[in-house]
Tab-separated table of C-alpha atoms (C1' of nucleotides) in Angstrom:
chain	number	residue	atom	x	y	z
A	1	MET	CA	-61.653	-100.618	-135.447
A	2	VAL	CA	-61.686	-97.584	-133.255
A	3	VAL	CA	-58.437	-97.044	-131.385
A	4	ASP	CA	-60.205	-96.274	-128.131
A	5	SER	CA	-63.712	-95.533	-126.943
A	6	GLY	CA	-62.995	-91.857	-127.439
A	7	PRO	CA	-59.961	-89.703	-126.708
A	8	ALA	CA	-60.199	-87.132	-123.942
A	9	GLN	CA	-61.279	-83.639	-124.852
A	10	GLU	CA	-57.786	-82.294	-124.289
A	11	GLU	CA	-56.343	-84.885	-126.651
A	12	ILE	CA	-58.774	-83.836	-129.362
A	13	ASP	CA	-57.976	-80.198	-128.668
A	14	ARG	CA	-54.276	-80.878	-129.184
A	15	ILE	CA	-54.812	-82.809	-132.398
A	16	PHE	CA	-56.905	-80.124	-134.061
A	17	GLN	CA	-54.778	-77.352	-132.628
A	18	ALA	CA	-51.701	-79.019	-134.096
A	19	LEU	CA	-53.335	-79.222	-137.513
A	20	ALA	CA	-54.509	-75.593	-137.404
A	21	ASP	CA	-51.169	-74.247	-138.679
A	22	GLY	CA	-49.910	-74.456	-142.241
A	23	THR	CA	-46.282	-74.936	-141.242
A	24	ARG	CA	-47.170	-77.832	-138.970
A	25	ARG	CA	-49.322	-79.471	-141.636
A	26	ASP	CA	-46.394	-79.126	-144.032
A	27	ILE	CA	-43.986	-80.626	-141.506
A	28	LEU	CA	-46.403	-83.508	-141.019
A	29	THR	CA	-46.588	-84.033	-144.774
A	30	ARG	CA	-42.798	-84.083	-145.060
A	31	VAL	CA	-42.228	-86.576	-142.277
A	32	ILE	CA	-45.038	-88.761	-143.581
A	33	GLU	CA	-43.137	-88.992	-146.861
A	34	ARG	CA	-39.783	-89.500	-145.173
A	35	GLU	CA	-38.532	-89.206	-141.602
A	36	GLN	CA	-35.886	-86.522	-141.194
A	37	SER	CA	-33.978	-84.525	-138.622
A	38	VAL	CA	-35.214	-81.315	-137.025
A	39	SER	CA	-32.498	-79.199	-138.619
A	40	ALA	CA	-33.255	-80.692	-142.038
A	41	LEU	CA	-36.873	-79.622	-141.530
A	42	ALA	CA	-35.773	-76.195	-140.361
A	43	GLY	CA	-33.819	-75.710	-143.592
A	44	ALA	CA	-37.071	-75.881	-145.533
A	45	TYR	CA	-38.635	-72.847	-143.888
A	46	ARG	CA	-37.799	-69.188	-143.549
A	47	MET	CA	-37.912	-69.304	-139.760
A	48	SER	CA	-35.405	-70.068	-137.044
A	49	LEU	CA	-34.646	-73.579	-135.838
A	50	PRO	CA	-36.219	-73.094	-132.386
A	51	ALA	CA	-39.436	-72.051	-134.116
A	52	VAL	CA	-39.461	-75.325	-136.051
A	53	GLN	CA	-38.587	-77.151	-132.859
A	54	LYS	CA	-41.671	-75.678	-131.248
A	55	HIS	CA	-43.872	-76.758	-134.138
A	56	VAL	CA	-42.468	-80.275	-133.942
A	57	SER	CA	-43.089	-80.211	-130.205
A	58	VAL	CA	-46.734	-79.270	-130.755
A	59	LEU	CA	-47.114	-82.132	-133.226
A	60	GLU	CA	-45.395	-84.444	-130.759
A	61	ARG	CA	-47.662	-83.486	-127.850
A	62	ALA	CA	-50.620	-84.135	-130.154
A	63	GLY	CA	-49.154	-87.595	-130.790
A	64	LEU	CA	-49.052	-87.043	-134.553
A	65	VAL	CA	-45.271	-87.430	-134.771
A	66	GLY	CA	-42.499	-89.058	-132.743
A	67	LYS	CA	-38.740	-88.707	-132.491
A	68	THR	CA	-35.939	-91.265	-132.689
A	69	ARG	CA	-32.288	-90.704	-131.910
A	70	HIS	CA	-29.744	-91.531	-134.617
A	71	GLY	CA	-26.392	-90.456	-133.222
A	72	ARG	CA	-26.521	-86.734	-132.706
A	73	GLU	CA	-29.515	-86.381	-134.982
A	74	GLN	CA	-33.115	-86.618	-133.878
A	75	ARG	CA	-35.288	-87.979	-136.664
A	76	VAL	CA	-38.934	-86.941	-136.725
A	77	HIS	CA	-41.384	-89.540	-137.989
A	78	ALA	CA	-45.179	-89.654	-138.417
A	79	GLU	CA	-47.522	-91.603	-136.139
A	80	PRO	CA	-50.073	-93.078	-138.545
A	81	ASP	CA	-52.450	-94.377	-135.879
A	82	ARG	CA	-53.053	-90.942	-134.471
A	83	ILE	CA	-53.574	-89.480	-137.906
A	84	ARG	CA	-56.240	-92.054	-138.525
A	85	THR	CA	-57.778	-91.227	-135.139
A	86	ALA	CA	-58.068	-87.609	-136.211
A	87	ARG	CA	-59.836	-88.613	-139.393
A	88	GLU	CA	-62.236	-90.867	-137.539
A	89	LEU	CA	-63.044	-87.948	-135.273
A	90	LEU	CA	-64.300	-86.044	-138.286
A	91	ASP	CA	-66.182	-89.141	-139.372
A	92	ARG	CA	-68.290	-88.944	-136.237
A	93	TYR	CA	-69.430	-85.444	-137.075
A	94	GLU	CA	-70.396	-86.567	-140.521
A	95	VAL	CA	-72.406	-89.435	-139.024
A	96	LEU	CA	-74.187	-86.979	-136.726
A	97	TRP	CA	-75.002	-84.790	-139.687
A	98	ARG	CA	-76.464	-87.676	-141.681
A	99	HIS	CA	-78.613	-88.494	-138.672
A	100	ARG	CA	-79.956	-84.953	-138.568
A	101	VAL	CA	-80.754	-84.920	-142.254
A	102	ALA	CA	-82.674	-88.165	-141.889
A	103	ALA	CA	-84.653	-86.677	-139.009
A	104	MET	CA	-85.463	-83.586	-141.051
A	105	ASP	CA	-86.642	-85.700	-143.945
A	106	ALA	CA	-88.976	-87.636	-141.686
A	107	LEU	CA	-90.277	-84.383	-140.258
A	108	LEU	CA	-91.050	-82.886	-143.643
A	109	ALA	CA	-92.693	-86.092	-144.801
A	110	GLU	CA	-95.129	-86.156	-141.905
A	111	GLU	CA	-95.706	-82.398	-142.114
A	112	ARG	CA	-96.085	-81.772	-138.406
A	113	PRO	CA	-94.560	-78.909	-136.415
A	114	ASP	CA	-92.324	-79.998	-133.593
A	115	ARG	CA	-91.769	-76.674	-131.815
A	116	SER	CA	-93.196	-77.742	-128.454
A	117	LYS	CA	-89.981	-79.510	-127.485
A	118	GLU	CA	-88.402	-76.684	-125.513
B	1	MET	CA	-48.050	-78.099	-150.463
B	2	VAL	CA	-48.665	-81.546	-151.898
B	3	VAL	CA	-51.715	-81.930	-149.723
B	4	ASP	CA	-53.186	-78.650	-150.861
B	5	SER	CA	-55.210	-78.911	-154.015
B	6	GLY	CA	-58.471	-77.904	-152.359
B	7	PRO	CA	-59.236	-74.960	-150.085
B	8	ALA	CA	-56.702	-72.231	-149.378
B	9	GLN	CA	-54.329	-72.606	-146.454
B	10	GLU	CA	-56.162	-69.950	-144.459
B	11	GLU	CA	-59.447	-71.778	-144.942
B	12	ILE	CA	-57.920	-74.962	-143.618
B	13	ASP	CA	-56.416	-73.050	-140.720
B	14	ARG	CA	-59.833	-71.705	-139.784
B	15	ILE	CA	-61.515	-75.098	-140.010
B	16	PHE	CA	-59.037	-76.855	-137.723
B	17	GLN	CA	-58.776	-73.852	-135.436
B	18	ALA	CA	-62.560	-73.876	-135.059
B	19	LEU	CA	-62.531	-77.571	-134.164
B	20	ALA	CA	-59.680	-77.155	-131.660
B	21	ASP	CA	-62.008	-76.118	-128.836
B	22	GLY	CA	-64.318	-78.401	-126.861
B	23	THR	CA	-67.065	-75.812	-126.516
B	24	ARG	CA	-67.112	-75.173	-130.258
B	25	ARG	CA	-67.194	-78.900	-131.048
B	26	ASP	CA	-70.125	-79.218	-128.646
B	27	ILE	CA	-71.929	-76.290	-130.264
B	28	LEU	CA	-71.367	-77.897	-133.641
B	29	THR	CA	-72.764	-81.188	-132.369
B	30	ARG	CA	-75.858	-79.466	-130.989
B	31	VAL	CA	-76.654	-77.515	-134.139
B	32	ILE	CA	-76.045	-80.610	-136.254
B	33	GLU	CA	-78.767	-82.351	-134.251
B	34	ARG	CA	-81.095	-79.371	-134.343
B	35	GLU	CA	-80.708	-75.738	-135.356
B	36	GLN	CA	-81.237	-73.337	-132.465
B	37	SER	CA	-80.803	-69.731	-131.413
B	38	VAL	CA	-77.643	-68.262	-129.973
B	39	SER	CA	-79.221	-67.606	-126.581
B	40	ALA	CA	-80.536	-71.159	-126.439
B	41	LEU	CA	-76.986	-72.350	-127.030
B	42	ALA	CA	-75.662	-69.946	-124.397
B	43	GLY	CA	-78.035	-71.429	-121.838
B	44	ALA	CA	-76.252	-74.749	-122.159
B	45	TYR	CA	-72.859	-73.459	-120.986
B	46	ARG	CA	-71.519	-71.792	-117.885
B	47	MET	CA	-70.196	-68.815	-119.815
B	48	SER	CA	-71.647	-65.484	-120.875
B	49	LEU	CA	-73.652	-65.010	-124.047
B	50	PRO	CA	-70.998	-62.917	-125.814
B	51	ALA	CA	-68.514	-65.726	-125.240
B	52	VAL	CA	-70.868	-68.150	-126.998
B	53	GLN	CA	-71.427	-65.549	-129.707
B	54	LYS	CA	-67.702	-65.473	-130.306
B	55	HIS	CA	-67.508	-69.261	-130.548
B	56	VAL	CA	-70.371	-69.264	-133.032
B	57	SER	CA	-68.592	-66.528	-134.950
B	58	VAL	CA	-65.441	-68.636	-135.161
B	59	LEU	CA	-67.454	-71.586	-136.458
B	60	GLU	CA	-69.182	-69.260	-138.922
B	61	ARG	CA	-65.909	-67.858	-140.280
B	62	ALA	CA	-64.729	-71.423	-140.738
B	63	GLY	CA	-67.887	-72.070	-142.755
B	64	LEU	CA	-68.947	-74.938	-140.493
B	65	VAL	CA	-72.192	-73.242	-139.427
B	66	GLY	CA	-74.499	-70.557	-140.785
B	67	LYS	CA	-77.184	-68.302	-139.338
B	68	THR	CA	-80.779	-67.654	-140.384
B	69	ARG	CA	-83.092	-64.970	-139.040
B	70	HIS	CA	-86.429	-66.073	-137.592
B	71	GLY	CA	-88.025	-62.904	-136.240
B	72	ARG	CA	-85.814	-61.651	-133.460
B	73	GLU	CA	-84.056	-64.962	-133.129
B	74	GLN	CA	-80.998	-65.969	-135.081
B	75	ARG	CA	-80.918	-69.721	-135.604
B	76	VAL	CA	-77.558	-71.403	-135.973
B	77	HIS	CA	-77.423	-74.365	-138.332
B	78	ALA	CA	-74.651	-76.710	-139.496
B	79	GLU	CA	-73.058	-76.596	-142.933
B	80	PRO	CA	-72.639	-80.264	-143.852
B	81	ASP	CA	-70.581	-79.672	-146.982
B	82	ARG	CA	-67.811	-77.960	-145.062
B	83	ILE	CA	-67.794	-80.668	-142.415
B	84	ARG	CA	-67.274	-83.223	-145.128
B	85	THR	CA	-64.500	-81.057	-146.581
B	86	ALA	CA	-62.703	-81.165	-143.248
B	87	ARG	CA	-62.938	-84.929	-143.132
B	88	GLU	CA	-61.658	-85.269	-146.657
B	89	LEU	CA	-58.694	-83.123	-145.668
B	90	LEU	CA	-57.692	-85.718	-143.117
B	91	ASP	CA	-58.286	-88.404	-145.698
B	92	ARG	CA	-55.495	-86.957	-147.796
B	93	TYR	CA	-53.021	-87.268	-144.952
B	94	GLU	CA	-54.024	-90.865	-144.492
B	95	VAL	CA	-53.468	-91.499	-148.196
B	96	LEU	CA	-50.006	-89.977	-147.960
B	97	TRP	CA	-49.228	-92.175	-145.000
B	98	ARG	CA	-50.333	-95.328	-146.811
B	99	HIS	CA	-48.106	-94.310	-149.694
B	100	ARG	CA	-45.126	-93.991	-147.419
B	101	VAL	CA	-45.738	-97.340	-145.752
B	102	ALA	CA	-45.992	-99.000	-149.142
B	103	ALA	CA	-42.673	-97.449	-150.111
B	104	MET	CA	-41.073	-98.692	-146.902
B	105	ASP	CA	-42.394	-102.169	-147.463
B	106	ALA	CA	-40.937	-102.248	-150.953
B	107	LEU	CA	-37.662	-100.999	-149.544
B	108	LEU	CA	-37.406	-103.724	-146.965
B	109	ALA	CA	-38.441	-106.415	-149.414
B	110	GLU	CA	-35.944	-105.568	-152.140
B	111	GLU	CA	-33.257	-104.338	-149.768
B	112	ARG	CA	-32.211	-101.478	-151.982
B	113	PRO	CA	-32.246	-97.738	-151.196
B	114	ASP	CA	-34.019	-96.687	-154.394
B	115	ARG	CA	-37.559	-95.542	-153.624
B	116	SER	CA	-38.838	-95.065	-157.176
B	117	LYS	CA	-42.451	-96.004	-157.544
B	118	GLU	CA	-43.921	-98.364	-160.079
C	1	DG	C1'	-96.014	-45.588	-126.545
C	2	DT	C1'	-93.133	-48.744	-122.653
C	3	DA	C1'	-91.094	-52.955	-121.265
C	4	DA	C1'	-88.796	-57.321	-122.057
C	5	DC	C1'	-85.966	-60.250	-124.815
C	6	DT	C1'	-82.435	-61.436	-128.384
C	7	DT	C1'	-78.574	-60.113	-130.627
C	8	DG	C1'	-74.380	-57.494	-131.953
C	9	DC	C1'	-70.376	-54.935	-130.829
C	10	DA	C1'	-66.742	-52.447	-128.365
C	11	DA	C1'	-63.433	-52.236	-124.595
C	12	DC	C1'	-60.784	-54.637	-121.544
C	13	DC	C1'	-57.895	-58.419	-119.376
C	14	DA	C1'	-55.351	-62.856	-118.599
C	15	DA	C1'	-53.343	-66.569	-120.870
C	16	DA	C1'	-51.687	-68.952	-124.868
C	17	DT	C1'	-49.314	-68.717	-129.660
C	18	DG	C1'	-45.703	-68.002	-132.804
C	19	DG	C1'	-41.817	-65.943	-133.485
C	20	DT	C1'	-37.085	-64.158	-132.034
C	21	DT	C1'	-32.125	-64.337	-129.732
C	22	DG	C1'	-28.930	-66.344	-126.655
C	23	DT	C1'	-26.926	-70.034	-123.979
C	24	DA	C1'	-25.737	-74.717	-122.963
C	25	DG	C1'	-25.311	-79.910	-123.554
C	26	DA	C1'	-24.085	-83.947	-126.575
C	27	DT	C1'	-21.968	-86.015	-130.396
C	28	DA	C1'	-18.833	-86.402	-134.672
C	29	DG	C1'	-14.573	-85.255	-136.784
C	30	DC	C1'	-10.010	-83.208	-136.526
D	1	DG	C1'	-7.518	-82.359	-126.395
D	2	DC	C1'	-10.331	-78.752	-129.741
D	3	DT	C1'	-13.891	-77.460	-133.024
D	4	DA	C1'	-18.070	-77.700	-135.414
D	5	DT	C1'	-22.804	-79.366	-135.631
D	6	DC	C1'	-27.370	-80.830	-133.898
D	7	DT	C1'	-30.418	-80.237	-130.364
D	8	DA	C1'	-32.734	-78.422	-126.217
D	9	DC	C1'	-34.220	-74.836	-123.344
D	10	DA	C1'	-34.921	-70.267	-121.275
D	11	DA	C1'	-36.125	-65.468	-121.717
D	12	DC	C1'	-38.390	-62.163	-124.205
D	13	DC	C1'	-41.799	-59.815	-127.353
D	14	DA	C1'	-45.996	-59.061	-130.374
D	15	DT	C1'	-50.226	-60.897	-131.593
D	16	DT	C1'	-54.164	-63.810	-130.954
D	17	DT	C1'	-57.502	-66.251	-128.104
D	18	DG	C1'	-61.086	-66.902	-124.712
D	19	DG	C1'	-63.300	-64.914	-121.394
D	20	DT	C1'	-65.565	-60.813	-119.029
D	21	DT	C1'	-68.755	-56.402	-118.539
D	22	DG	C1'	-71.389	-52.725	-120.494
D	23	DC	C1'	-74.056	-50.539	-123.978
D	24	DA	C1'	-76.833	-50.035	-128.261
D	25	DA	C1'	-80.190	-51.746	-131.691
D	26	DG	C1'	-84.009	-54.502	-133.429
D	27	DT	C1'	-88.214	-57.352	-132.364
D	28	DT	C1'	-92.148	-58.981	-129.615
D	29	DA	C1'	-95.623	-58.272	-126.112
D	30	DC	C1'	-98.269	-55.325	-123.237
DNA sequence: GTAACTTGCAACCAAATGGTTGTAGATAGC
DNA sequence: GCTATCTACAACCATTTGGTTGCAAGTTAC
């Protein structure tokens, strides 16, 4: 079932924006496989820790990951529901496309020009 | 890394970047329903025509839409294959997530820290 | 031809992105 | 106590983004 009747535009913006960076997609992949601390993540890339912190923050604001305290460490984990939401978002576009193709087929079958619409 | 066996990283960047803007998602929705000229699209928004041109250009570089000349008009149309590609990209993340949940379940059931798969 | 319309492109500007360094607060271990 | 580590946050900088205006080129209509 759909999580909600449709996330706000800004929510969708954040989700796609978060996924529009290779480092962030890689971070997401890593924490999906296993939750880990920010510094552990930072060790995997050739950039500074604050840079990784920012990427995690972007993913967090998009709701794709969350953080849990374990002593002095802060483990980053994936948020599966939101990931599925993102996929379902793309599903809607595919549904729209199928609809258009069906309309075009009907148009070609009846062989009538429909240019007087606008 | 693991997720990437399809399009290049930059391609994926462009696809998600293109979808990370409400105006561009709306343009995509419109041209999926019916192909139309750039100026016709521009008439639907409260921004200048060059701004809409830029949005279309971003969608075009991402491969989500294409353009066809009809006299002096340039009709923008959707590229369904690429839209499906984007959705399948998200599918892979969901698969990874399911994998991780299955591993966690096995972990909790057997109560041992080894996460080797069957 | 001239005029009107559609498009493309360059220059410009404000705001956001993605990175850096530096500083400061908690927590674990000595 | 002191020290080292993990994290957060602020300031700063270069580049990109999203918008503007203005101008040039191609196409249609007169």
